[in-house]
CSV table of C-alpha atoms and ligand atoms in Angstrom, one decimal:
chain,number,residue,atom,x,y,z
A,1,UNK,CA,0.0,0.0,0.0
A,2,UNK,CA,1.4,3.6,-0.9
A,3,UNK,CA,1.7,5.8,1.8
A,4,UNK,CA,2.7,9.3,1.7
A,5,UNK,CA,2.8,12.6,4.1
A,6,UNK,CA,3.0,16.3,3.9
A,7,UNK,CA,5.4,17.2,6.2
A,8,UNK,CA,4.7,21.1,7.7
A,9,UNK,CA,7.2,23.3,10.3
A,10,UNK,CA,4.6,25.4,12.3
A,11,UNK,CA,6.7,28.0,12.2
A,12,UNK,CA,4.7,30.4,10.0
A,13,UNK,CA,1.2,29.9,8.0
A,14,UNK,CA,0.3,27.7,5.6
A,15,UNK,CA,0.8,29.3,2.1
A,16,UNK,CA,-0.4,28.1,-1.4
A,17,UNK,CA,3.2,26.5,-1.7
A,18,UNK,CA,2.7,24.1,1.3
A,19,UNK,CA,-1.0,23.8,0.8
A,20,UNK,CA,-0.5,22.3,-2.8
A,21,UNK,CA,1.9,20.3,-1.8
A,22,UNK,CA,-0.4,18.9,0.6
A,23,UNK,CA,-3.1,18.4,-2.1
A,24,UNK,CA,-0.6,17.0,-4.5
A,25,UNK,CA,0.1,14.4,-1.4
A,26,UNK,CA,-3.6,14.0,-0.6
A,27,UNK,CA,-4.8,13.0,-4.0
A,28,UNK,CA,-2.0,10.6,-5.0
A,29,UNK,CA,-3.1,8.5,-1.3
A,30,UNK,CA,-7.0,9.1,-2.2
A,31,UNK,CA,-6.3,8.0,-5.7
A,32,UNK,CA,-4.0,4.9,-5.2
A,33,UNK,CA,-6.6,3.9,-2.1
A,34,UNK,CA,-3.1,4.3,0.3
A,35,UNK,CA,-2.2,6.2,3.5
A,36,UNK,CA,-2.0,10.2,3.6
A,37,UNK,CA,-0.5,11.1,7.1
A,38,UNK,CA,0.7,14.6,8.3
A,39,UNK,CA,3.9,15.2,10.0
A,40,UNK,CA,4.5,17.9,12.5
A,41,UNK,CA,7.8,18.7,11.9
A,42,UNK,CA,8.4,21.0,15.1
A,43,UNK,CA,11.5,20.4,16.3
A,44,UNK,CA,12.6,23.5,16.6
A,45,UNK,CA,11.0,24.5,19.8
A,46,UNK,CA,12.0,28.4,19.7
A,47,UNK,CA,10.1,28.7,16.3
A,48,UNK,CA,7.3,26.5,16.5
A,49,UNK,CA,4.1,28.2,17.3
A,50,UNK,CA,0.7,26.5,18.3
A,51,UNK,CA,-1.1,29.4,16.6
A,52,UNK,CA,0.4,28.0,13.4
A,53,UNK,CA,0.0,24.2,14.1
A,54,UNK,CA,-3.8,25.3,14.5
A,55,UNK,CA,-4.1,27.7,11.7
A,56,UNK,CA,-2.3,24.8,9.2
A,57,UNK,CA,-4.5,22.0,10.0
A,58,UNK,CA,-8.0,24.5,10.2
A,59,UNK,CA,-6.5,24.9,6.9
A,60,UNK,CA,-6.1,21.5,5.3
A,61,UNK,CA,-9.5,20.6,6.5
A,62,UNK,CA,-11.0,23.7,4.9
A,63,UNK,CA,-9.5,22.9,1.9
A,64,UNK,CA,-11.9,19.3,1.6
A,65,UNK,CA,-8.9,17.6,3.0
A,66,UNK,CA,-8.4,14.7,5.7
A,67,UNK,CA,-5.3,12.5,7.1
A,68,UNK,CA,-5.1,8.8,8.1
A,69,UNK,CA,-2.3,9.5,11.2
A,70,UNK,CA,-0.7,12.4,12.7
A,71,UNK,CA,2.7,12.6,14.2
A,72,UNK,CA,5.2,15.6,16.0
A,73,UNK,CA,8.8,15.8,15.9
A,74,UNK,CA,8.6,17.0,19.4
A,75,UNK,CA,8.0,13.8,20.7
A,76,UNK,CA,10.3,11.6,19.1
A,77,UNK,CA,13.6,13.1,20.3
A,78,UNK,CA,14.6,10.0,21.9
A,79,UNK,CA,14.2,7.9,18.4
A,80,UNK,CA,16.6,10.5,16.7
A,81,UNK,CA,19.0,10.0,19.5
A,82,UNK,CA,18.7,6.4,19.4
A,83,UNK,CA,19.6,6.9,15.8
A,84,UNK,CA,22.2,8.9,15.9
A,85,UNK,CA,23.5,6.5,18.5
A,86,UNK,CA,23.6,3.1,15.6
A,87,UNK,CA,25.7,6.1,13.3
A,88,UNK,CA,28.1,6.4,16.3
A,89,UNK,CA,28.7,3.1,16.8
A,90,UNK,CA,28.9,2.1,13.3
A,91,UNK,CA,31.8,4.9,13.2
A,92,UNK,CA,29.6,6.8,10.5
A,93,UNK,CA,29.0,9.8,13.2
A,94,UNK,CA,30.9,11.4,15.9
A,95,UNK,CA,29.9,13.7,18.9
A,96,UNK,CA,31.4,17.0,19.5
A,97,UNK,CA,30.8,19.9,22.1
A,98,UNK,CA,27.3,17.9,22.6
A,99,UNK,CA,26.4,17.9,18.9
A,100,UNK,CA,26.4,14.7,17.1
A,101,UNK,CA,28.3,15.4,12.9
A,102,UNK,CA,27.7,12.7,10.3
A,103,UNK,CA,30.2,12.0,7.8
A,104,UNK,CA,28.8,11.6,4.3
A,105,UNK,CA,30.1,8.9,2.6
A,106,UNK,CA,30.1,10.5,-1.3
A,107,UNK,CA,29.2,8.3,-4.2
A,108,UNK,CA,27.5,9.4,-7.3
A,109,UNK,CA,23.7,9.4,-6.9
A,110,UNK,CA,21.0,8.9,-8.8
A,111,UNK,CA,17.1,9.2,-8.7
A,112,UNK,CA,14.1,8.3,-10.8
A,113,UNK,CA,12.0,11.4,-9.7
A,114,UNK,CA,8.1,10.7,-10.6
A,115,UNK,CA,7.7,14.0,-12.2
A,116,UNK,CA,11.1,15.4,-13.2
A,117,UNK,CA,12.7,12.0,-14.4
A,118,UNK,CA,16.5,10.9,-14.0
A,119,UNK,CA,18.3,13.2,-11.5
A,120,UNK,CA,22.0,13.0,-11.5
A,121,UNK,CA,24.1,14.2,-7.9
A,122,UNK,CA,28.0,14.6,-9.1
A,123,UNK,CA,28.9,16.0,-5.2
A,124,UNK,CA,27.7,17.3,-2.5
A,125,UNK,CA,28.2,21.0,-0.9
A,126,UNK,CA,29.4,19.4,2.5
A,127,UNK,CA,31.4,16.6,4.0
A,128,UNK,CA,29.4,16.1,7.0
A,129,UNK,CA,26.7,17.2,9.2
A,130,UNK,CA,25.1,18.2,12.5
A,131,UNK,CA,22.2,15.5,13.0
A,132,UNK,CA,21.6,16.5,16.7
A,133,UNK,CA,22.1,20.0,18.0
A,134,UNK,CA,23.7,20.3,21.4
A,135,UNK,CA,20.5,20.8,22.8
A,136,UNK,CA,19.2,17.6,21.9
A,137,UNK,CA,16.8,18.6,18.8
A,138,UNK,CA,17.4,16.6,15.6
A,139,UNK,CA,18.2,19.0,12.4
A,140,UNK,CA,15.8,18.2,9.2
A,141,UNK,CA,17.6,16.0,6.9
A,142,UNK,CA,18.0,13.6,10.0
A,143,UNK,CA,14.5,13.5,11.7
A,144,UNK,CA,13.1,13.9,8.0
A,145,UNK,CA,15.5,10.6,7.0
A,146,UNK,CA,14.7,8.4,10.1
A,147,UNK,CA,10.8,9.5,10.0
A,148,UNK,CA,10.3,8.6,6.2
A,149,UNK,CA,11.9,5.3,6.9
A,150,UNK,CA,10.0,4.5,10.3
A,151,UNK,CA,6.8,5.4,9.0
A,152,UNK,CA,7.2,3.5,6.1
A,153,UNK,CA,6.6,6.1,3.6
A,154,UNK,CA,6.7,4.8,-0.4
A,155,UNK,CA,7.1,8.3,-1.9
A,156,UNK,CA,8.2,11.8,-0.9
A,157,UNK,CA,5.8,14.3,-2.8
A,158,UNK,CA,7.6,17.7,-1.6
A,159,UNK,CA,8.4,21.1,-3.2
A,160,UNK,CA,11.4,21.3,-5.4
A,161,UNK,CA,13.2,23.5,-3.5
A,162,UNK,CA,14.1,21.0,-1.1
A,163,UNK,CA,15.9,19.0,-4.1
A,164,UNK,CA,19.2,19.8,-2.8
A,165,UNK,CA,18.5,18.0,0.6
A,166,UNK,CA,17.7,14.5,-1.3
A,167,UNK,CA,20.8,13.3,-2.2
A,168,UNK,CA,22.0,14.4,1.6
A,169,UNK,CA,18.8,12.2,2.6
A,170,UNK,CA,20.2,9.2,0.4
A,171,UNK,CA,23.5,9.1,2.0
A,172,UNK,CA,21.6,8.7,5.1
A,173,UNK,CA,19.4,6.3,4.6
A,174,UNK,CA,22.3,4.1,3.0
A,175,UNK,CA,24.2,5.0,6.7
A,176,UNK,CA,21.3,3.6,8.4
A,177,UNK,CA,20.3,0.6,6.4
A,178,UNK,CA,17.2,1.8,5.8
A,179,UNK,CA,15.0,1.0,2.8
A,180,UNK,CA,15.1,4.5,0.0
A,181,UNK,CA,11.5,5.9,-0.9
A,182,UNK,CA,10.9,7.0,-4.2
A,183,UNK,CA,10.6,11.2,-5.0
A,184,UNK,CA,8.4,13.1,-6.8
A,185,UNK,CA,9.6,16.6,-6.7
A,186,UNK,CA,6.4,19.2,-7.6
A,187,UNK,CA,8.0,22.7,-9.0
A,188,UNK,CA,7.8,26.4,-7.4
A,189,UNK,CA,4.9,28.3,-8.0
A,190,UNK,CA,6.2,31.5,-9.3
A,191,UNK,CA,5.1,35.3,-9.3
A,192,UNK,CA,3.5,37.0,-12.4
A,193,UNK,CA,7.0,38.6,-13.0
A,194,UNK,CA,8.6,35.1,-12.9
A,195,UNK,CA,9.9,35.3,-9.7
A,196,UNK,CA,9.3,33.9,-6.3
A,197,UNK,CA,5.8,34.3,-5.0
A,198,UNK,CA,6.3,37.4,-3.0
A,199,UNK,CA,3.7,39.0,-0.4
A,200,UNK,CA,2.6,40.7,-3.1
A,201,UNK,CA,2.0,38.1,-5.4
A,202,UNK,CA,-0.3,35.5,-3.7
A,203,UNK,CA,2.3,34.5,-0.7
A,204,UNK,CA,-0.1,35.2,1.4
A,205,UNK,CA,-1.6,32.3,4.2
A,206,UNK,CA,-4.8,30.0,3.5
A,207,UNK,CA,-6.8,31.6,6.1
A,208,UNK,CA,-6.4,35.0,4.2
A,209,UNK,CA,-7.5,33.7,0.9
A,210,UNK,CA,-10.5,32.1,3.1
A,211,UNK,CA,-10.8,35.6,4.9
A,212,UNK,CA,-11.0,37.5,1.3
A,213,UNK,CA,-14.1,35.3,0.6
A,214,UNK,CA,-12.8,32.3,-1.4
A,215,UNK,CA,-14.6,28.9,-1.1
A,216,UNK,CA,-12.2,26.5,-0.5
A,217,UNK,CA,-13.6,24.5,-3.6
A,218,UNK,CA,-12.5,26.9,-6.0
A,219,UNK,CA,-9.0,27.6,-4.1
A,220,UNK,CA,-8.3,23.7,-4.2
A,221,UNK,CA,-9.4,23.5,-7.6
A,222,UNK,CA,-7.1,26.4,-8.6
A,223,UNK,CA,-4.0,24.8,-6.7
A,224,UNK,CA,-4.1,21.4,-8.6
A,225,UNK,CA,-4.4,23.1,-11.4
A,226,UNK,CA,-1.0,25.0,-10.7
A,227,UNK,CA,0.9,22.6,-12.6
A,228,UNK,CA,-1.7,19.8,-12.9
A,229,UNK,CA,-4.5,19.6,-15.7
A,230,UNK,CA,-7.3,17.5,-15.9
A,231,UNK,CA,-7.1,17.7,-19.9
A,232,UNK,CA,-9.0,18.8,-22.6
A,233,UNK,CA,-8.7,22.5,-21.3
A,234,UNK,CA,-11.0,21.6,-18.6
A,235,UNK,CA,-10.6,23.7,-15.6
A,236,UNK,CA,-13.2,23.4,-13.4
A,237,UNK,CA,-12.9,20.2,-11.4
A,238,UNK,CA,-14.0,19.0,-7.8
A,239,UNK,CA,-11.6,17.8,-5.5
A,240,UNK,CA,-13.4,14.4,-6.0
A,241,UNK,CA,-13.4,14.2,-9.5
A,242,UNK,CA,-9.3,15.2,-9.2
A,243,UNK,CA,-9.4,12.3,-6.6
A,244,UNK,CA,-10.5,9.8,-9.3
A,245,UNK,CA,-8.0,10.5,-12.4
A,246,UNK,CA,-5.4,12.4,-10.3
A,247,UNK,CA,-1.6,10.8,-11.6
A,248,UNK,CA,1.9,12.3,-9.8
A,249,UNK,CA,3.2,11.3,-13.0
A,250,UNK,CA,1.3,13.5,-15.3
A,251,UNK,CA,2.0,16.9,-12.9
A,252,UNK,CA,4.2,19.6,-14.9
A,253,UNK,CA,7.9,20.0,-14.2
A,254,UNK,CA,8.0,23.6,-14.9
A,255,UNK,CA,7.1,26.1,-12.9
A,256,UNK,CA,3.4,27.5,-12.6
A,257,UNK,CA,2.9,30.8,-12.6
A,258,UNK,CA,0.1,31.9,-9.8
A,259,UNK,CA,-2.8,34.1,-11.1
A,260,UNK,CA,-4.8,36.0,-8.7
A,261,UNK,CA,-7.3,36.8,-12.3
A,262,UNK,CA,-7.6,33.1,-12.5
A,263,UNK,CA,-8.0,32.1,-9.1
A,264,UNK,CA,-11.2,35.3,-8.8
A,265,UNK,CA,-12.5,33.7,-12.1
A,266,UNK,CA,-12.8,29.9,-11.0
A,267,UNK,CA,-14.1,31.5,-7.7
A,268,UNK,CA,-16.5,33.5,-9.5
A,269,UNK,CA,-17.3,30.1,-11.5
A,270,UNK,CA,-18.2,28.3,-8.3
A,271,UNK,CA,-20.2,31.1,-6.3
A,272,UNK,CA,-22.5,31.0,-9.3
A,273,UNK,CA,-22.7,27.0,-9.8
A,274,UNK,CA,-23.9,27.3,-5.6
A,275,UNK,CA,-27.5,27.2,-5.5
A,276,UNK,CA,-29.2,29.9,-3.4
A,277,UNK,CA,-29.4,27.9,-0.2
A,278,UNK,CA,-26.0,26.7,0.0
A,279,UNK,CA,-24.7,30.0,-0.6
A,280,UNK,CA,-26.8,31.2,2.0
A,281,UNK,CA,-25.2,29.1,4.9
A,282,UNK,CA,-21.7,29.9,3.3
A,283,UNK,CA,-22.6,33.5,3.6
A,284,UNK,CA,-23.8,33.8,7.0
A,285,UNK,CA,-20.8,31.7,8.0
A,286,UNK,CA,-18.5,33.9,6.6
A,287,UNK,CA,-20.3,36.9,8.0
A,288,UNK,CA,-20.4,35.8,11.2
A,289,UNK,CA,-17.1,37.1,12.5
A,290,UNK,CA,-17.6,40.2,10.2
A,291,UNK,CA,-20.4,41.8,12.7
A,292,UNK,CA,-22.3,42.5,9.1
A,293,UNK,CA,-25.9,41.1,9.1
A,294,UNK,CA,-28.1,42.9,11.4
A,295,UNK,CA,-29.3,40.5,14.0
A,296,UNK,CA,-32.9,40.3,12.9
A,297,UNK,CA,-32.2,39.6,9.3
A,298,UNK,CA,-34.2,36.4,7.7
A,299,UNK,CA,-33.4,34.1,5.8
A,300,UNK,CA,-35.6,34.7,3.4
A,301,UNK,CA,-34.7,38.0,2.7
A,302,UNK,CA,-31.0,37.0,2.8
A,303,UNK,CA,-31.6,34.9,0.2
A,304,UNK,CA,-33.5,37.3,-2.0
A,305,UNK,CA,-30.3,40.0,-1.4
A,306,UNK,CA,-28.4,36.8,-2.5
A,307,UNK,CA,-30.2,36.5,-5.6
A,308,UNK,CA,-29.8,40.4,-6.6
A,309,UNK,CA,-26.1,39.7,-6.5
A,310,UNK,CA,-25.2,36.1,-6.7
A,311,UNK,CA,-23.8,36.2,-11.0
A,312,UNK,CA,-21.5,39.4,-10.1
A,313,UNK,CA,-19.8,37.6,-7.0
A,314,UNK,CA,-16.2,37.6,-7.5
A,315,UNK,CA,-15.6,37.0,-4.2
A,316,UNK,CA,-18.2,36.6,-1.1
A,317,UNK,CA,-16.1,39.8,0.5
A,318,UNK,CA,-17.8,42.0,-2.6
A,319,UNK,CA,-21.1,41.0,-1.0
A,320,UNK,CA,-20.1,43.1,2.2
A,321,UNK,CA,-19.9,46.4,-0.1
A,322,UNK,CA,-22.3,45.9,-2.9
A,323,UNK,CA,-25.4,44.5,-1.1
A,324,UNK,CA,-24.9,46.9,2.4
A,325,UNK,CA,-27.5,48.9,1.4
A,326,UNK,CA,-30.0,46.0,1.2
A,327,UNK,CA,-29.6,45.9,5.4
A,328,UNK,CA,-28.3,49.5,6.3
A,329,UNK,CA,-29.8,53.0,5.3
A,330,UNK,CA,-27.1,54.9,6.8
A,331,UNK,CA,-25.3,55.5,3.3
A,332,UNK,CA,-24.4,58.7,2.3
A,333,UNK,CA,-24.4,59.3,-1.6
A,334,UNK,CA,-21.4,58.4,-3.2
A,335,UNK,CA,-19.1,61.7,-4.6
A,336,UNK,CA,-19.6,60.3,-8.6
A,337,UNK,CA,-23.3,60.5,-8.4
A,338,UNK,CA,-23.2,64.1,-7.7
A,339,UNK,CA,-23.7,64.8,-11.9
A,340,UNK,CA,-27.2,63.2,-11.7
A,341,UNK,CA,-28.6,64.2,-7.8
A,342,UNK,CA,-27.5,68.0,-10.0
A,343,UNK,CA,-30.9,67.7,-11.4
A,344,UNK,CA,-33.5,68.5,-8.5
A,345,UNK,CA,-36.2,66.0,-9.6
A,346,UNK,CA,-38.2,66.3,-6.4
A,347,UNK,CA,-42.0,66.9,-8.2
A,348,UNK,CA,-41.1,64.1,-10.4
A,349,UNK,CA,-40.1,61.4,-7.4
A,350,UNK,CA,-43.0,62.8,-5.5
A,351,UNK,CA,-44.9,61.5,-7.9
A,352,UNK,CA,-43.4,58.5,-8.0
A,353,UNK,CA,-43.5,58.0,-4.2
A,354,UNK,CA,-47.1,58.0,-4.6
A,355,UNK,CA,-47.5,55.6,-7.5
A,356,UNK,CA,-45.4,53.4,-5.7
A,357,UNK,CA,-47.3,53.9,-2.6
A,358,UNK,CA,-50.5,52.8,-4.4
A,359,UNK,CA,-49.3,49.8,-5.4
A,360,UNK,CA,-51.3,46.8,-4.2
A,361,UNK,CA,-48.6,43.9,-4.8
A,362,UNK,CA,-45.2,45.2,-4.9
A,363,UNK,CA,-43.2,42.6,-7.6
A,364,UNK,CA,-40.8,43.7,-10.0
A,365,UNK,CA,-43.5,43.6,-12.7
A,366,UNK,CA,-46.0,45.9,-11.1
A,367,UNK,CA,-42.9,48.1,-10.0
A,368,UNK,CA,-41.8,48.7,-13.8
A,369,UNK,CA,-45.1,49.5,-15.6
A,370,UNK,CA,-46.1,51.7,-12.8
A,371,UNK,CA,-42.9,53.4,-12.8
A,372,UNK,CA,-42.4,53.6,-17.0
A,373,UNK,CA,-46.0,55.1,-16.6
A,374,UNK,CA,-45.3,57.8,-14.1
A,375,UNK,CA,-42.1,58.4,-16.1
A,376,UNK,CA,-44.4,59.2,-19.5
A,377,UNK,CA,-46.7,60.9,-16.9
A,378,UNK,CA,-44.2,63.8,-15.6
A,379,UNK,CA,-42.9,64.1,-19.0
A,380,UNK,CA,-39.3,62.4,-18.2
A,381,UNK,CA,-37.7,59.1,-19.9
A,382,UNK,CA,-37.1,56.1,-17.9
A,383,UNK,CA,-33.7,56.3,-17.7
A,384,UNK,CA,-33.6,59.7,-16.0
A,385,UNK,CA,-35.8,58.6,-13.2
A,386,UNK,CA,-34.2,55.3,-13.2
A,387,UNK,CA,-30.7,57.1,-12.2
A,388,UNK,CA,-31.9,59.2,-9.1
A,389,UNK,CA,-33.8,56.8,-8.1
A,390,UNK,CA,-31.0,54.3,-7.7
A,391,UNK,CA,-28.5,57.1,-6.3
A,392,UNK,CA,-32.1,57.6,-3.6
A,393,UNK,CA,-32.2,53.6,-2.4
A,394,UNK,CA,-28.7,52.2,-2.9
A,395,UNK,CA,-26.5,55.7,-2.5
A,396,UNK,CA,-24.4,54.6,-5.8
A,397,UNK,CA,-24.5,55.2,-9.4
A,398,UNK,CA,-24.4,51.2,-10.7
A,399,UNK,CA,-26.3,48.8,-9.0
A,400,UNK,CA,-28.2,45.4,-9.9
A,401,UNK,CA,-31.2,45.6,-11.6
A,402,UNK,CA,-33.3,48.8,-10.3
A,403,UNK,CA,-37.2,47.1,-10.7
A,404,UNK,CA,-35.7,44.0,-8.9
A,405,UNK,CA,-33.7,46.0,-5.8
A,406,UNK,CA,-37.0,47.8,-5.6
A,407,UNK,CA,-39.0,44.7,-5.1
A,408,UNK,CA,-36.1,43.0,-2.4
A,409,UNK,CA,-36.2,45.8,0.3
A,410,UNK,CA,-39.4,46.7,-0.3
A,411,UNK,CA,-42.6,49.1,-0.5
A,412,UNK,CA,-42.0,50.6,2.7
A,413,UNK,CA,-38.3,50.9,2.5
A,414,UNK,CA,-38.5,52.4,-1.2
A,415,UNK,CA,-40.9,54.9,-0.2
A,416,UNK,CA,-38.7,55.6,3.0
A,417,UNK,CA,-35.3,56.5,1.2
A,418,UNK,CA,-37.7,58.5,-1.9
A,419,UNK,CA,-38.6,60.5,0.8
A,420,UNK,CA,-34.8,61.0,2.1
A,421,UNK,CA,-33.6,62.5,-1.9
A,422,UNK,CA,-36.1,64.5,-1.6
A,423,UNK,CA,-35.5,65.9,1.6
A,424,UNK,CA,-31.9,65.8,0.8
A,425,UNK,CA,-32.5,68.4,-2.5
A,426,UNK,CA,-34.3,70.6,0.1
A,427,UNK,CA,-31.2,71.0,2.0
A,428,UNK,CA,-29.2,71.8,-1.0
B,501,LIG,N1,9.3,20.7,7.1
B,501,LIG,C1,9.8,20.7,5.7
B,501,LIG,C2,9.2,21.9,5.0
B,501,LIG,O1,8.2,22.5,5.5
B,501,LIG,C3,9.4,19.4,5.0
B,501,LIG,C4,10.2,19.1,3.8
B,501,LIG,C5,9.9,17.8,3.3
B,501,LIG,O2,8.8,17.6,2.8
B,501,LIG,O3,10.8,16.9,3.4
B,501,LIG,O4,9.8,22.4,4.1
């Protein structure tokens, strides 16, 4: 059975690097029906915060995933020392000043990497070592070496930029008599200017993309496909799906470039593919800590809001400044509506405060004959009651559709915030 782990230091968040790793780790065990376990790799005590170990595994769940095992570093010190103890009798590592060196042994290595092929190692940068700090904590290559082997782990799936470590790794497994995985080394993800990711470029944690208002289906979809494609230009995929066709083999070796554009449009994609409902719950939970939605608000009417919005969702944060009007009158009118509140239309909206007022059922359809009438009526054209009007009951200049944000707050509410342009050209 293949068995495989993703291997994060809670020292920091967990960015898109790690977190496609993670997926890249996740669907090769889902797919091949093996083991996915996570490794803690905390060893260095200073560094490691539980504010991270929380924020990376609130993380990985959020992002549709789940592990088989867990294990910390922390609590295997001993096994490293016994470890280290087999090098030093076996004359292959040697204690100083309460650190413990091993000696590589050089010879000419060579992998099979799953995705980047044959990978030759002429030499190595050192001749030997620290395995155990004088402090007692193992350093990476060795806890990462004896852990891999212990657990029994078939394949390393990491990041590239730890290529320089394997051939160090080798050496020590060869020391230790223990059994090589194979390695599958995934490329960077680079910046639009072909760079690192910086902070400006998408290096920025899970939780923030999560806290910008992505759905962790459309972020996961957009990591695998960060040097993974399902084929046939297909691009929007569930995690699932990816589970069921998902091959290390077939992921790119060159670098992917990360694109916020792409990543708001397969976000986009999936806010619109949520049916009312679901959005609804997906909503309200991501409001929750926002202190937006007034504490009486329905559901019902949060789900008509929804609808007025829910095609020009890029993200479920442009909810929070787009629909605020539909649960707050408080606005002031923006500064570029100022060309069309010049015009003081206040006979004409009387007029249309009453018409409205008259209305016995108060749907889109009744709202739009009665208002294209009273627009013939007081001699204007639609569209130049259709503007004030939308400056009077959203306090901007574009808007969703005017007849339909009529009938979602209201009669009452309409009539309400008429009254309040008109008041407002009185004080002018
Ligand atoms: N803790 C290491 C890292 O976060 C793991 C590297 C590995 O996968 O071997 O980079």
């Amino acid at each position: 059975m293949v068995k495989v782990r993703f291997a994060p230091s809670p020292t920091g968040y967990l960015h898109i690097g790690g977190a496609r790793t993670c997926l890249f780790n996740w669907l090769y065990a889902r797919h091949m029906q093996g083991k996915f376990i996570l490794r803690i790799e905390d060893t260095d005590v200073q560094r490691s915060k539980k504010e991270y170990l929380d924020e990376i595994l609130e993380s990985i769940r959020w992002l549709g995933m789940d592990w088989d095992e867990i294990y910390y570093q922390s609590q295997r010190f001993d096994l490293y020392q016994q470890y280290a103890q087999k090098l030093i009798d076996a004359g292959k590592a040697y204690k100083r000043e309460g650190a413990v060196f091993f000696k590589y042994e050089f010879a000419k290595i060579e992998i099979n990497d799953l995705i980047r092929g044959q990978i030759v190692f002429t030499e190595l940068p050192k001749e030997e070592e620290v395995i155990i700090k004088s402090d007692g904590s193992p350093t990476y290559n060795f806890s990462c070496v004896v852990d891999d082997a212990l657990m029994g782990l078939t394949l390393i799936i990491r990041g590239e930029d730890h290529i320089s470590n394997t051939p160090k790794q080798i050496l020590m497994y060869n020391a230790l008599g223990l059994t090589t995985p194979d390695f599958a080394h995934v490329p960077l993800i680079l910046s639009p200017d072909g760079g690192r990711l910086s902070k400006r470029f998408g290096a920025t944690s899970i939780r923030e993309y999560k806290e910008e208002g992505y759905l962790s289906q459309a972020l996961a979809n957009y990591l695998t496909l960060l040097s993974w494609s399902p084929g046939n230009n297909r691009e929007i995929i569930s995690l699932r799906e990816t589970c069921e066709i998902f091959d290390i083999k077939h992921v790119n070796k060159t670098g992917a470039e990360f694109s916020l554009d792409k990543l708001s449009w397969i976000n986009s994609e999936y806010i619109k593919a949520t049916n009312v409902k679901d959005l609804s719950k997906t909503l309200t939970d991501y409001l929750a800590g926002k202190n937006f939605l007034p504490a009486h608000t329905q559901e019902e009417y949060l789900e008509k809001v929804i609808l007025l919005f829910h095609d020009r969702l890029t993200k479920l944060s442009d909810f929070i400044d787009r629909a605020r009007f539909c649960f707050y009158d408080d606005y002031g009118y923006a500064d570029d509506t100022r060309e069309i509140l010049q015009k003081n239309l206040s006979k004409e909206i009387t007029a249309l405060t009453q018409a409205m007022t008259g209305l016995q059922e108060f749907t889109k359809v009744t709202i739009e004959t009665e208002f294209r009438a009273t627009a013939t009526r007081v001699g204007l054209k639609t569209k130049d009651l259709v503007h004030p009007v939308r400056v009077a009951l959203t306090g901007k200049r574009v808007g969703p559709g005017l007849f339909e944000t009529m009938e979602v707050l209201g009669k009452q509410e309409v009539v309400k915030r008429l009254n309040r342009l008109i008041t407002y050209w009185q004080s002018v």
